[in-house]
Amino acid sequence: MLDRGPMTFIFKKKDGDVRKMTATTNNEWIPNKEKIQQRSDKAITVYDLEKQDFRSVSVDAFVVA
């Protein structure tokens, strides 16, 4: 679903805090058309639209999609 456009989800950070993020993997929403490179099967690299930067989220960390 992230490749279709922005999606809001909740995940648990490594330090245990819970965070809500609106992000995407769709290049049409990413400034400068930088490509996302998935580096691991255990984490998803997304573009955080609020922070305007790339973030990696552990696959196991998703709480609500």
PDB file of C-alpha atoms in Angstrom:
ATOM      1  CA  MET A   1       0.000   0.000   0.000  1.00  0.00           C
ATOM      2  CA  LEU A   2       2.926   2.351   0.628  1.00  0.00           C
ATOM      3  CA  ASP A   3       3.815   2.285  -3.060  1.00  0.00           C
ATOM      4  CA  ARG A   4       0.386   3.722  -3.977  1.00  0.00           C
ATOM      5  CA  GLY A   5       0.863   6.927  -2.002  1.00  0.00           C
ATOM      6  CA  PRO A   6       0.864   8.309   1.538  1.00  0.00           C
ATOM      7  CA  MET A   7      -0.250   5.995   4.311  1.00  0.00           C
ATOM      8  CA  THR A   8      -0.570   6.681   8.031  1.00  0.00           C
ATOM      9  CA  PHE A   9       0.451   3.911  10.403  1.00  0.00           C
ATOM     10  CA  ILE A  10       1.546   3.350  13.994  1.00  0.00           C
ATOM     11  CA  PHE A  11       4.734   1.538  14.922  1.00  0.00           C
ATOM     12  CA  LYS A  12       6.878   0.841  17.958  1.00  0.00           C
ATOM     13  CA  LYS A  13      10.337   2.434  17.927  1.00  0.00           C
ATOM     14  CA  LYS A  14      13.452   0.576  19.100  1.00  0.00           C
ATOM     15  CA  ASP A  15      13.336   2.468  22.412  1.00  0.00           C
ATOM     16  CA  GLY A  16       9.766   1.246  23.019  1.00  0.00           C
ATOM     17  CA  ASP A  17       7.990   4.514  22.214  1.00  0.00           C
ATOM     18  CA  VAL A  18       4.985   4.297  19.923  1.00  0.00           C
ATOM     19  CA  ARG A  19       4.898   6.701  16.982  1.00  0.00           C
ATOM     20  CA  LYS A  20       2.422   7.616  14.259  1.00  0.00           C
ATOM     21  CA  MET A  21       3.937   8.276  10.832  1.00  0.00           C
ATOM     22  CA  THR A  22       2.589   9.295   7.450  1.00  0.00           C
ATOM     23  CA  ALA A  23       4.941   7.930   4.820  1.00  0.00           C
ATOM     24  CA  THR A  24       5.208   6.473   1.351  1.00  0.00           C
ATOM     25  CA  THR A  25       7.493   4.575  -0.984  1.00  0.00           C
ATOM     26  CA  ASN A  26       5.879   6.175  -4.056  1.00  0.00           C
ATOM     27  CA  ASN A  27       8.476   8.308  -5.868  1.00  0.00           C
ATOM     28  CA  GLU A  28       5.812  10.805  -6.981  1.00  0.00           C
ATOM     29  CA  TRP A  29       5.606  12.019  -3.358  1.00  0.00           C
ATOM     30  CA  ILE A  30       9.357  12.121  -2.726  1.00  0.00           C
ATOM     31  CA  PRO A  31      11.199  15.410  -3.429  1.00  0.00           C
ATOM     32  CA  ASN A  32      14.008  15.247  -5.968  1.00  0.00           C
ATOM     33  CA  LYS A  33      12.695  11.831  -7.036  1.00  0.00           C
ATOM     34  CA  GLU A  34      15.285  10.083  -4.887  1.00  0.00           C
ATOM     35  CA  LYS A  35      14.903   6.336  -5.147  1.00  0.00           C
ATOM     36  CA  ILE A  36      14.210   4.269  -2.063  1.00  0.00           C
ATOM     37  CA  GLN A  37      16.573   1.349  -1.695  1.00  0.00           C
ATOM     38  CA  GLN A  38      15.291  -1.560   0.350  1.00  0.00           C
ATOM     39  CA  ARG A  39      18.323  -2.961   2.160  1.00  0.00           C
ATOM     40  CA  SER A  40      16.787  -5.653   4.323  1.00  0.00           C
ATOM     41  CA  ASP A  41      13.937  -8.143   4.546  1.00  0.00           C
ATOM     42  CA  LYS A  42      13.501  -7.112   8.188  1.00  0.00           C
ATOM     43  CA  ALA A  43      12.967  -3.361   7.666  1.00  0.00           C
ATOM     44  CA  ILE A  44      11.103  -1.183   5.197  1.00  0.00           C
ATOM     45  CA  THR A  45      12.614   2.102   4.042  1.00  0.00           C
ATOM     46  CA  VAL A  46       9.962   4.814   3.641  1.00  0.00           C
ATOM     47  CA  TYR A  47       9.845   8.559   3.072  1.00  0.00           C
ATOM     48  CA  ASP A  48       8.393  10.285   6.155  1.00  0.00           C
ATOM     49  CA  LEU A  49       6.262  13.132   4.793  1.00  0.00           C
ATOM     50  CA  GLU A  50       6.218  15.066   8.090  1.00  0.00           C
ATOM     51  CA  LYS A  51       9.970  14.898   8.763  1.00  0.00           C
ATOM     52  CA  GLN A  52      10.781  15.147   5.025  1.00  0.00           C
ATOM     53  CA  ASP A  53      13.396  12.408   5.265  1.00  0.00           C
ATOM     54  CA  PHE A  54      13.897   8.695   4.810  1.00  0.00           C
ATOM     55  CA  ARG A  55      13.235   6.319   7.705  1.00  0.00           C
ATOM     56  CA  SER A  56      13.566   2.569   8.188  1.00  0.00           C
ATOM     57  CA  VAL A  57      10.859   0.743  10.091  1.00  0.00           C
ATOM     58  CA  SER A  58      11.244  -2.830  11.293  1.00  0.00           C
ATOM     59  CA  VAL A  59       8.655  -5.145   9.775  1.00  0.00           C
ATOM     60  CA  ASP A  60       7.902  -6.439  13.288  1.00  0.00           C
ATOM     61  CA  ALA A  61       7.355  -2.905  14.628  1.00  0.00           C
ATOM     62  CA  PHE A  62       4.065  -2.140  12.830  1.00  0.00           C
ATOM     63  CA  VAL A  63       1.204  -1.847  15.328  1.00  0.00           C
ATOM     64  CA  VAL A  64      -1.628  -0.512  13.145  1.00  0.00           C
ATOM     65  CA  ALA A  65      -1.838   0.004   9.404  1.00  0.00           C
TER      66      ALA A  65
END
